[in-house]
GROMACS .gro file of N, CA and C in nm:
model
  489
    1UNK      N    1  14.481  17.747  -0.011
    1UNK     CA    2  14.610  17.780   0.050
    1UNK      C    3  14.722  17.731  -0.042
    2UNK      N    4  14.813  17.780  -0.055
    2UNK     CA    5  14.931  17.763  -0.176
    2UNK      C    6  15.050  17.678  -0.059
    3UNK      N    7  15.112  17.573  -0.133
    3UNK     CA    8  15.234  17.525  -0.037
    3UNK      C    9  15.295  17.583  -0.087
    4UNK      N   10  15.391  17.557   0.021
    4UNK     CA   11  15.558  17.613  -0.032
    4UNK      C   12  15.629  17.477   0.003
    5UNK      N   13  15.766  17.493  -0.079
    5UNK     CA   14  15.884  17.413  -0.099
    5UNK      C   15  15.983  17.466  -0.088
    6UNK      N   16  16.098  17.370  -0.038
    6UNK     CA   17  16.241  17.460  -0.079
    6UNK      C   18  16.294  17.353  -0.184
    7UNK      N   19  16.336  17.379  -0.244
    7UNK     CA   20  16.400  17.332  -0.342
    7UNK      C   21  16.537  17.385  -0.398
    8UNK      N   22  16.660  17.269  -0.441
    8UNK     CA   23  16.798  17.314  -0.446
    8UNK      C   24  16.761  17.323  -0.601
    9UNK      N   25  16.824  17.429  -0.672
    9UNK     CA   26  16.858  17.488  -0.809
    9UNK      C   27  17.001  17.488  -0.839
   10UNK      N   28  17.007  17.469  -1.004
   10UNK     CA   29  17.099  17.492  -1.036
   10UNK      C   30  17.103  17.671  -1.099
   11UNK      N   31  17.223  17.703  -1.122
   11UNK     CA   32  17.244  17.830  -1.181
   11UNK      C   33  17.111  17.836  -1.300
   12UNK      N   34  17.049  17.921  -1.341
   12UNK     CA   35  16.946  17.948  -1.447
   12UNK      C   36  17.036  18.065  -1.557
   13UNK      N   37  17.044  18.060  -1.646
   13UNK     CA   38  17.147  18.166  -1.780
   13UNK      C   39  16.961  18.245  -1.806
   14UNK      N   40  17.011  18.338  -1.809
   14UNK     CA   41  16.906  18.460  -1.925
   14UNK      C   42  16.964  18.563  -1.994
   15UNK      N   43  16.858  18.611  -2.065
   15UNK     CA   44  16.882  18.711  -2.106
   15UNK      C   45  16.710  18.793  -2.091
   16UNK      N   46  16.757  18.923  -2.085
   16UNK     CA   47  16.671  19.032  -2.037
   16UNK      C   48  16.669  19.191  -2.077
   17UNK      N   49  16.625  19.264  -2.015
   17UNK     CA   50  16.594  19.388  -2.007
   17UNK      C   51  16.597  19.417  -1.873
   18UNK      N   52  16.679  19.501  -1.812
   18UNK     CA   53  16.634  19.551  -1.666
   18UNK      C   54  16.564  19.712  -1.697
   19UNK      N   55  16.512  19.761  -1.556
   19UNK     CA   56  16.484  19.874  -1.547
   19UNK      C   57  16.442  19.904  -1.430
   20UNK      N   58  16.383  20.011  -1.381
   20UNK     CA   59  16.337  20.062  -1.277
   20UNK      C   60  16.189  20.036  -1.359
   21UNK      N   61  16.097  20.088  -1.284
   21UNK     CA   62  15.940  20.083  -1.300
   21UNK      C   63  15.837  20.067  -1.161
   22UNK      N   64  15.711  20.118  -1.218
   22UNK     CA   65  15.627  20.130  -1.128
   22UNK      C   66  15.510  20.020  -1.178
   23UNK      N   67  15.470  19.990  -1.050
   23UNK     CA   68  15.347  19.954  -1.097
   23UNK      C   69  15.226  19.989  -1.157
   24UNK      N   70  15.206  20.077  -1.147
   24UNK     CA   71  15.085  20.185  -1.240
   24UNK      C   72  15.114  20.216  -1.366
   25UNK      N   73  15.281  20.142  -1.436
   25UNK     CA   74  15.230  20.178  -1.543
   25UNK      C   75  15.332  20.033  -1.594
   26UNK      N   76  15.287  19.935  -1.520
   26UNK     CA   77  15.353  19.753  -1.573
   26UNK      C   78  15.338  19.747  -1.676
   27UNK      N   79  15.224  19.802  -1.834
   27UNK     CA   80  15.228  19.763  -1.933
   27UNK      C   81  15.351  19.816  -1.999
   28UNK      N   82  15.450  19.919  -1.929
   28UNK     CA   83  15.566  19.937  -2.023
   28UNK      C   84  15.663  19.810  -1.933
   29UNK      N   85  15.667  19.746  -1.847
   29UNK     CA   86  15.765  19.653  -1.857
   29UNK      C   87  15.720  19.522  -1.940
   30UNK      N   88  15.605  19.483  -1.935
   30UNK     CA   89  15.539  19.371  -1.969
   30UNK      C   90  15.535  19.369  -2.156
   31UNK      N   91  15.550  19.520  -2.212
   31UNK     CA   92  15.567  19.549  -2.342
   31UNK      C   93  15.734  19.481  -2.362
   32UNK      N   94  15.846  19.441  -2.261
   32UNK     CA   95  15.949  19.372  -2.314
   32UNK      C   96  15.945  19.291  -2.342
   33UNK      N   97  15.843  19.200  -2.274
   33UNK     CA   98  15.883  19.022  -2.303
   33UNK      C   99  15.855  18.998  -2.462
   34UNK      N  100  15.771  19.046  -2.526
   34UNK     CA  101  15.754  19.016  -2.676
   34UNK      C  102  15.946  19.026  -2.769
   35UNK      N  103  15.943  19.159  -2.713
   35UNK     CA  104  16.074  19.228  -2.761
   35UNK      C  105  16.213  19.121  -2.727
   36UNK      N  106  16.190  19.079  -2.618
   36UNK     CA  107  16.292  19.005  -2.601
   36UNK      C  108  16.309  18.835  -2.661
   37UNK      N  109  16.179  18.803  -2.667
   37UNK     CA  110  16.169  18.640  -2.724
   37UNK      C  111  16.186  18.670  -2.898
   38UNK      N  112  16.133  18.804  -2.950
   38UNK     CA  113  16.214  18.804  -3.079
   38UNK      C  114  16.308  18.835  -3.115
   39UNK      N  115  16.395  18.922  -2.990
   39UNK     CA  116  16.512  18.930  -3.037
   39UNK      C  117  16.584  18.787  -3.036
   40UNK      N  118  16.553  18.687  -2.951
   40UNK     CA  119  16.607  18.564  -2.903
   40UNK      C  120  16.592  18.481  -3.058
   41UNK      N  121  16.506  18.479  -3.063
   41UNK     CA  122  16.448  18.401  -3.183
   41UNK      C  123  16.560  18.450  -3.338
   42UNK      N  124  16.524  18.568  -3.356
   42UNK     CA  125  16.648  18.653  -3.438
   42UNK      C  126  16.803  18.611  -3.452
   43UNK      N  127  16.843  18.588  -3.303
   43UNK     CA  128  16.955  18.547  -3.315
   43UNK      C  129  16.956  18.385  -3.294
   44UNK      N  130  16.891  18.325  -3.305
   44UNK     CA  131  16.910  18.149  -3.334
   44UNK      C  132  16.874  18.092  -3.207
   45UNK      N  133  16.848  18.186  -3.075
   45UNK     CA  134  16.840  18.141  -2.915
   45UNK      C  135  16.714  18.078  -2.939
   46UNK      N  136  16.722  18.006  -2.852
   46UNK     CA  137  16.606  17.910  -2.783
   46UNK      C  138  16.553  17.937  -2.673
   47UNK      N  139  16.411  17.959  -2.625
   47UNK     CA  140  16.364  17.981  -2.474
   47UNK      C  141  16.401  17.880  -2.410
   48UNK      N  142  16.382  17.866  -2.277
   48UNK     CA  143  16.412  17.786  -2.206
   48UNK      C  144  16.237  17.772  -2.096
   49UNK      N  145  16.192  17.840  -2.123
   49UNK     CA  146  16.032  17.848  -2.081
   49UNK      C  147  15.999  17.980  -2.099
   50UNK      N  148  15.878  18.013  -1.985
   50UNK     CA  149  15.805  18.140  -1.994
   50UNK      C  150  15.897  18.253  -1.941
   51UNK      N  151  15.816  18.398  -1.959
   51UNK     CA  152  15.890  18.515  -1.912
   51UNK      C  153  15.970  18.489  -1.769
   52UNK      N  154  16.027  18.542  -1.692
   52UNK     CA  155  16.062  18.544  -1.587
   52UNK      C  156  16.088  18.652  -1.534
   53UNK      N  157  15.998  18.792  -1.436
   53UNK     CA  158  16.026  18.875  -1.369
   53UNK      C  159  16.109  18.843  -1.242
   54UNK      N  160  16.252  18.914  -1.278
   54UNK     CA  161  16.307  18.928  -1.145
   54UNK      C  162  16.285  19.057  -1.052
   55UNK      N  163  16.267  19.009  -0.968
   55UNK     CA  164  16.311  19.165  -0.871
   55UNK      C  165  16.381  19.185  -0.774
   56UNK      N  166  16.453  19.314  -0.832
   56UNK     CA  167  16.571  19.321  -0.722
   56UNK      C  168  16.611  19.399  -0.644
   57UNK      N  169  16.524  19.515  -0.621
   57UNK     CA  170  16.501  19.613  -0.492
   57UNK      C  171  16.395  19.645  -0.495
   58UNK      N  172  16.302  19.624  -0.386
   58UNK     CA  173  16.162  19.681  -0.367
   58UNK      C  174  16.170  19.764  -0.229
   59UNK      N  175  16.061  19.851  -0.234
   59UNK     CA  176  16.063  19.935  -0.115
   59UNK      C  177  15.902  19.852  -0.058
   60UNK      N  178  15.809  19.952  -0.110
   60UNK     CA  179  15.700  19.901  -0.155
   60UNK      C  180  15.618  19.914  -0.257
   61UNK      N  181  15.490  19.827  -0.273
   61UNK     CA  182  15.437  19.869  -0.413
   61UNK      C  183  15.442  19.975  -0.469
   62UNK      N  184  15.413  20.095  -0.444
   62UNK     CA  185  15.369  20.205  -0.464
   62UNK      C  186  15.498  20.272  -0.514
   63UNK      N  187  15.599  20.243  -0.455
   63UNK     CA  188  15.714  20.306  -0.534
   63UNK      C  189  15.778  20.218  -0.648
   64UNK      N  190  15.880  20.283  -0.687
   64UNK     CA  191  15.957  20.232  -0.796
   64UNK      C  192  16.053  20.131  -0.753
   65UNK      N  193  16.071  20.015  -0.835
   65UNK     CA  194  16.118  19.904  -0.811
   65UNK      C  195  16.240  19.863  -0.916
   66UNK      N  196  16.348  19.832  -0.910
   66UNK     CA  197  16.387  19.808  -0.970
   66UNK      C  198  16.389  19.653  -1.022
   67UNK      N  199  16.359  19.559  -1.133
   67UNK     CA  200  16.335  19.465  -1.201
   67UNK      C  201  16.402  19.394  -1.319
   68UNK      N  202  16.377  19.325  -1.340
   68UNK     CA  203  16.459  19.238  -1.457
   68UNK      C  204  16.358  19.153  -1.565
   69UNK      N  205  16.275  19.204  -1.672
   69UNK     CA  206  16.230  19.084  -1.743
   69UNK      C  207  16.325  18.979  -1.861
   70UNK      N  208  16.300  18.856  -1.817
   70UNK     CA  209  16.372  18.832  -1.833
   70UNK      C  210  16.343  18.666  -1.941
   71UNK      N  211  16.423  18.607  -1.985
   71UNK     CA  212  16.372  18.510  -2.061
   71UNK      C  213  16.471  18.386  -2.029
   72UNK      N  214  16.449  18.250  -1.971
   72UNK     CA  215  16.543  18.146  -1.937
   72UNK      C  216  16.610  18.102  -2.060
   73UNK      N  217  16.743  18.079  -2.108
   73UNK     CA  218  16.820  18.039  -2.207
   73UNK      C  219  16.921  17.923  -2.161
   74UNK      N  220  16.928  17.852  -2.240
   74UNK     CA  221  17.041  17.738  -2.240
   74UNK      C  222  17.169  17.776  -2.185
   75UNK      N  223  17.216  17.909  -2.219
   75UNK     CA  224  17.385  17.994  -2.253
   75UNK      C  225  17.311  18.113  -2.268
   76UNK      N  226  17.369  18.193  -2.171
   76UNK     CA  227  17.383  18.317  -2.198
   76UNK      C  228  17.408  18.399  -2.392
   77UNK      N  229  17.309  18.447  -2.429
   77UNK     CA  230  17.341  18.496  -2.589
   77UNK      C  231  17.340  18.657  -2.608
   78UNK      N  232  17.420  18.689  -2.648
   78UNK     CA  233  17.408  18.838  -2.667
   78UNK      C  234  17.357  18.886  -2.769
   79UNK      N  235  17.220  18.983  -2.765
   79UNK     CA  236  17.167  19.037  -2.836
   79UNK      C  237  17.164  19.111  -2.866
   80UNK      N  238  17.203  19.231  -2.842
   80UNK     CA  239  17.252  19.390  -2.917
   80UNK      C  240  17.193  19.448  -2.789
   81UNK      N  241  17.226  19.597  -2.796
   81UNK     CA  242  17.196  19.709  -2.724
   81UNK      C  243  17.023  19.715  -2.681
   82UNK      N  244  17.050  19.752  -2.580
   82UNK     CA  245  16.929  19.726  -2.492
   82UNK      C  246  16.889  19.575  -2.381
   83UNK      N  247  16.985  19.515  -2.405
   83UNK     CA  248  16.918  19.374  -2.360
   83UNK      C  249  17.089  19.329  -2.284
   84UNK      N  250  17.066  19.254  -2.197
   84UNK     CA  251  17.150  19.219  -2.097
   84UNK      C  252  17.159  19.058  -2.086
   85UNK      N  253  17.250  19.017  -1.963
   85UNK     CA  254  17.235  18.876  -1.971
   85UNK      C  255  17.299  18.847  -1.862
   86UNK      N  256  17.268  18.778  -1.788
   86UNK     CA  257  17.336  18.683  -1.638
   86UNK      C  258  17.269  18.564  -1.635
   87UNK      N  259  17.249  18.528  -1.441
   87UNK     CA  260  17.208  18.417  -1.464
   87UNK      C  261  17.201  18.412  -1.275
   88UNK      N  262  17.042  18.251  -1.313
   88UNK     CA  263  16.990  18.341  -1.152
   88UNK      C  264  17.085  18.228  -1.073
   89UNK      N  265  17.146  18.278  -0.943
   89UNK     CA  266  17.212  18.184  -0.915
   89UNK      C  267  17.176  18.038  -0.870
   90UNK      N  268  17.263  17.941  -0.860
   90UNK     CA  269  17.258  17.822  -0.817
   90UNK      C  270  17.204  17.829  -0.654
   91UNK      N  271  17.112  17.712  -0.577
   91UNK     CA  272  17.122  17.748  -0.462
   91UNK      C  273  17.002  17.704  -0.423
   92UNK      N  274  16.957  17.667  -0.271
   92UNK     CA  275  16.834  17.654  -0.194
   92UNK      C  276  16.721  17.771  -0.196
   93UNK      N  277  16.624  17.737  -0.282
   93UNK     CA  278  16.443  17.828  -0.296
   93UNK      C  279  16.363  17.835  -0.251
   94UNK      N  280  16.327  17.887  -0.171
   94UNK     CA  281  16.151  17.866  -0.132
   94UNK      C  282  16.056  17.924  -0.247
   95UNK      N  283  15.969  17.816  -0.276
   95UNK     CA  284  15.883  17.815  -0.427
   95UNK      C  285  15.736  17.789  -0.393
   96UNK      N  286  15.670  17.855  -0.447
   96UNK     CA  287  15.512  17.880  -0.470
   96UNK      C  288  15.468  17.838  -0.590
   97UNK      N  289  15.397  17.789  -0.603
   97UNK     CA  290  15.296  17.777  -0.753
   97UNK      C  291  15.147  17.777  -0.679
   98UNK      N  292  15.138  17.938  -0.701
   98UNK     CA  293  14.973  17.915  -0.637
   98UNK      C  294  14.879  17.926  -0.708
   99UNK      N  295  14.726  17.929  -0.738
   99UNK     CA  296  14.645  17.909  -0.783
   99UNK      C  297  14.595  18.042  -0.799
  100UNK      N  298  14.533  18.087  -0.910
  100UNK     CA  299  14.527  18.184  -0.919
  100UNK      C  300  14.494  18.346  -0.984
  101UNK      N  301  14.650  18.272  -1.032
  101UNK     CA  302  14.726  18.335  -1.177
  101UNK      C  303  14.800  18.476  -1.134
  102UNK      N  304  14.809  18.578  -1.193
  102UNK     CA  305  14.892  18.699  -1.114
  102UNK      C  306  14.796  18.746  -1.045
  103UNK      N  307  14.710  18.724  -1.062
  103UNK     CA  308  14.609  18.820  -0.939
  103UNK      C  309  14.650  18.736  -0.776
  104UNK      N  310  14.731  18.658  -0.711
  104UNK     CA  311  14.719  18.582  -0.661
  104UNK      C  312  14.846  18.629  -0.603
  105UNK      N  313  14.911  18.669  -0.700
  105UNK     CA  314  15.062  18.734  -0.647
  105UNK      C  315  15.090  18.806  -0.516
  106UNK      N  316  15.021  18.928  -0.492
  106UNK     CA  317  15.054  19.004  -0.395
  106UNK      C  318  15.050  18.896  -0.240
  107UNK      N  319  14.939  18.840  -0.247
  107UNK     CA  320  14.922  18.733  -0.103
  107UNK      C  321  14.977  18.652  -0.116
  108UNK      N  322  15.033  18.598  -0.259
  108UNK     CA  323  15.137  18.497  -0.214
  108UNK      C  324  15.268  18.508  -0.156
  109UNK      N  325  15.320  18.638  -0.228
  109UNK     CA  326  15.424  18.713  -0.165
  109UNK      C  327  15.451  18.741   0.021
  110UNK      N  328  15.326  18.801   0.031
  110UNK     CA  329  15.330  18.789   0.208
  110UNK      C  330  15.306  18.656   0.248
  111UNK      N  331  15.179  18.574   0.227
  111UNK     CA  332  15.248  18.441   0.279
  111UNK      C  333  15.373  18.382   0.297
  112UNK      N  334  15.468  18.394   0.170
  112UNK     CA  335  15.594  18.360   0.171
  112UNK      C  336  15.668  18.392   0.293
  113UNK      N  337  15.648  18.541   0.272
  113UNK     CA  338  15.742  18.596   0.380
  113UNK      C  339  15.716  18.584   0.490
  114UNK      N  340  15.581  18.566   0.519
  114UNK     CA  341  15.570  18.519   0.691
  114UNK      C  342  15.582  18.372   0.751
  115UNK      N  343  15.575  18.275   0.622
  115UNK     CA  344  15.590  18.107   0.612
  115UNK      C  345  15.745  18.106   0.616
  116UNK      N  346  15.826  18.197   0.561
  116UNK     CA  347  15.986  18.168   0.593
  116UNK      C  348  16.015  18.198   0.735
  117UNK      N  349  15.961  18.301   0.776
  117UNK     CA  350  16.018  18.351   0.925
  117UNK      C  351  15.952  18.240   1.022
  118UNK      N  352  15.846  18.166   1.016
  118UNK     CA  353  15.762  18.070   1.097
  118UNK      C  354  15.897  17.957   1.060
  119UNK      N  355  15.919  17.935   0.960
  119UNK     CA  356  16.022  17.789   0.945
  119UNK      C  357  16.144  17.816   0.958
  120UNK      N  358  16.227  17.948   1.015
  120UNK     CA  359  16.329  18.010   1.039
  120UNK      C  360  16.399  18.002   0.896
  121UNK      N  361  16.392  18.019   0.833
  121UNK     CA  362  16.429  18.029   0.658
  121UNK      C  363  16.485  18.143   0.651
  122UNK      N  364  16.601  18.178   0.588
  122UNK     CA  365  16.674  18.302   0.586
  122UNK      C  366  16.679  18.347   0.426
  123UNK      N  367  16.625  18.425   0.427
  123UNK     CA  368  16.578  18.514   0.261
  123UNK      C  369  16.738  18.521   0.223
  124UNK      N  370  16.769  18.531   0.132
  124UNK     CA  371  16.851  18.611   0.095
  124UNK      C  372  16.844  18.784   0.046
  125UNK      N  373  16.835  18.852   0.162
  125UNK     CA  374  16.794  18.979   0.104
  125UNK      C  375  16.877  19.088   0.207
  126UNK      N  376  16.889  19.159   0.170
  126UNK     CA  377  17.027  19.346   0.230
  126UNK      C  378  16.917  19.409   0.227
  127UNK      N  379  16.866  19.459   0.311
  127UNK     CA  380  16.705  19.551   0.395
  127UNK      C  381  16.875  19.700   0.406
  128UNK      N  382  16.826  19.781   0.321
  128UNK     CA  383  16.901  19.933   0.306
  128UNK      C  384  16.804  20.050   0.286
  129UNK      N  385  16.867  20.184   0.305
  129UNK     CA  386  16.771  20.255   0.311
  129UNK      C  387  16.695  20.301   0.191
  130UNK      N  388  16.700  20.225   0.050
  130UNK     CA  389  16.653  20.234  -0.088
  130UNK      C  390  16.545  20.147  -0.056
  131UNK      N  391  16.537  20.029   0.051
  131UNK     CA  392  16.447  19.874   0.021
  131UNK      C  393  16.494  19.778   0.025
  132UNK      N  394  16.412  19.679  -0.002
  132UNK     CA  395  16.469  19.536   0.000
  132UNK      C  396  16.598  19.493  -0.092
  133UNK      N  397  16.684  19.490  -0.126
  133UNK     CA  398  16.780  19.401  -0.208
  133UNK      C  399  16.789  19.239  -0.225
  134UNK      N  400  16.698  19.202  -0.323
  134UNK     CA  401  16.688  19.026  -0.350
  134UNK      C  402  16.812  19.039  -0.404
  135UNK      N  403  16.896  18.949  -0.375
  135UNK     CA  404  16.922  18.806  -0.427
  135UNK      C  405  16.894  18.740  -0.549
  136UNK      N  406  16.781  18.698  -0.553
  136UNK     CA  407  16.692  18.672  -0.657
  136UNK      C  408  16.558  18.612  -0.602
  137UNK      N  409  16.465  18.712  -0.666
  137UNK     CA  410  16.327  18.716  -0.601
  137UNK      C  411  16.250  18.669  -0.751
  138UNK      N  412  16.211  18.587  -0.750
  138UNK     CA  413  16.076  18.560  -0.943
  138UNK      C  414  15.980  18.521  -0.924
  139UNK      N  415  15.946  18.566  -1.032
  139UNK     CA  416  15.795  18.536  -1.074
  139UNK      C  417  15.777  18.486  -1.217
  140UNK      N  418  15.818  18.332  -1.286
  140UNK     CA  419  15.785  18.310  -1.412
  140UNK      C  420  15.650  18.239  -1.419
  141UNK      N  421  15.634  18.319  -1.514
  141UNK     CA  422  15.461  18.283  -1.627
  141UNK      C  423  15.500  18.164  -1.677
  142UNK      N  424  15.433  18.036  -1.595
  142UNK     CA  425  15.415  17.871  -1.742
  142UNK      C  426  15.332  17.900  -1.792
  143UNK      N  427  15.215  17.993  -1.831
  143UNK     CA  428  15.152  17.967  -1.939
  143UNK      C  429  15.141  18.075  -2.014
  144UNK      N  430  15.114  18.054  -2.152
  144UNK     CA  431  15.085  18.095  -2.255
  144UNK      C  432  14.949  18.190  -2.278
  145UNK      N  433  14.928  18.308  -2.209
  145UNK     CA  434  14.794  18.415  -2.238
  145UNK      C  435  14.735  18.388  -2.372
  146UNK      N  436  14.827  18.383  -2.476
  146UNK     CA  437  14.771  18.307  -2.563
  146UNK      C  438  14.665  18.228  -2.653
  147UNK      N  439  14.741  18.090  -2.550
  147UNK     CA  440  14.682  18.010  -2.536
  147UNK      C  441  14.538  17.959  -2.428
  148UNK      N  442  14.547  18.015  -2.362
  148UNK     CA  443  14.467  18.057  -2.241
  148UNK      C  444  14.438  18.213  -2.217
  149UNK      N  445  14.340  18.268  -2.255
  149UNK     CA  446  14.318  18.418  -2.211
  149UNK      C  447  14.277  18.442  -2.062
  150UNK      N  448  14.234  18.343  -1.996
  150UNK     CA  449  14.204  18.359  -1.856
  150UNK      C  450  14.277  18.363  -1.727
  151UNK      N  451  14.318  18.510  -1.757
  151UNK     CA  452  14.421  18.497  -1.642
  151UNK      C  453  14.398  18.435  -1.463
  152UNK      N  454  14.282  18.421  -1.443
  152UNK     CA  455  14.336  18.335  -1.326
  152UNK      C  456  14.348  18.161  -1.331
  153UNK      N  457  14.365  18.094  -1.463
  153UNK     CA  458  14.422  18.014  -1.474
  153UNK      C  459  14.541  18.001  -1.540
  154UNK      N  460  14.660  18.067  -1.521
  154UNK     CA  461  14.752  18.080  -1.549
  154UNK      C  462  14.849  18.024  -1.401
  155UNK      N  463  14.916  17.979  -1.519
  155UNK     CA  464  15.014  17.872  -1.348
  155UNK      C  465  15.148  17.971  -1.392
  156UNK      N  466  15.155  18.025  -1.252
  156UNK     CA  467  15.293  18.084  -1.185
  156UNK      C  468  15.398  18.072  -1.089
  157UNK      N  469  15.529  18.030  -1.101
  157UNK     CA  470  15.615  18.009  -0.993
  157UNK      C  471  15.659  18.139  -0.919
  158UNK      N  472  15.662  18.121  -0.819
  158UNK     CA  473  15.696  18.235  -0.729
  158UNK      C  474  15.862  18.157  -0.623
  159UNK      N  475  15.959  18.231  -0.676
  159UNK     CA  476  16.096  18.161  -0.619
  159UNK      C  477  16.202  18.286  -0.553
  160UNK      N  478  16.195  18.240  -0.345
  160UNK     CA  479  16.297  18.331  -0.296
  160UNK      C  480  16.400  18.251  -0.282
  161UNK      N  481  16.564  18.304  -0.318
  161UNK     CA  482  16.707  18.238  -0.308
  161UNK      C  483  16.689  18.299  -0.152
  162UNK      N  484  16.725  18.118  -0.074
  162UNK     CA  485  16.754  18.141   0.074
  162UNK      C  486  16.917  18.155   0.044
  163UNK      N  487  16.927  18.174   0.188
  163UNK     CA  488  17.106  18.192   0.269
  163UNK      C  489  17.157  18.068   0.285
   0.00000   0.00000   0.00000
């Protein structure tokens, strides 16, 4: 069973790639994160840790989602065309690190969401007729595939911005 936490954050700076995308074909979003840690690298930036998928309207799986990969930075840095930059806001989280690795994701996700409504926890999320609208919804990779090829030992944070 995975706990959850809430935990207060400060503002997080990135830089990224957004897009729409599906799941059936994740290897074209997952083809950014390379793209983006060298563009970072290129221009003198520093990571600040692993990838970080945001997401920021979901309907459901099966459809198209709109997303953010994204990379944690010190300061916001601008990298040329194609690549973006904000920052996730400051604020109270409910956080997962479950066991796993991404295969672990989808049930951690509904746990979440039914462990917030049991503890009266208020998502930050606008339910419209496109889908969900996060706030800021993530999923960053601490480890290194790399370094570890076994993806279900890969440690992942899973973080919803409450109200």
């Amino acid at each position: 069973m995975t706990t959850f936490t809430v935990e207060d954050r400060a503002e997080r700076p990135w830089v990224g790639v957004s897009m729409t995308a599906e799941l059936a074909h994740w290897d074209r979003v997952n083809a950014h994160v390379p793209r983006i840690y060298g563009a970072l690298a290129a221009a003198g930036g520093i990571p600040q840790g692993g990838p970080i998928y945001q997401y920021r309207r979901l309907r459901t799986a099966a459809d198209p989602m709109d997303v953010t990969v994204s990379v944690p930075v010190p300061a916001c840095v601008e990298l040329g065309d194609g690549f973006g930059t904000g920052v996730l806001p400051a604020g109270r989280y409910l956080v997962a690190r479950p066991e796993g690795g991404p295969d672990a994701l989808e049930r951690t996700h509904r746990d979440m969401w039914e462990w917030a409504g049991v503890q009266g926890l208020d998502l930050a999320v606008d339910e419209r007729a496109d889908g969900i609208h996060w706030h800021a919804r993530t999923e960053q990779f601490l480890t290194d595939p790399q370094s570890e090829p076994d993806r279900s030992k890969w440690a992942v944070e899973v973080a919803y911005l409450l109200r």
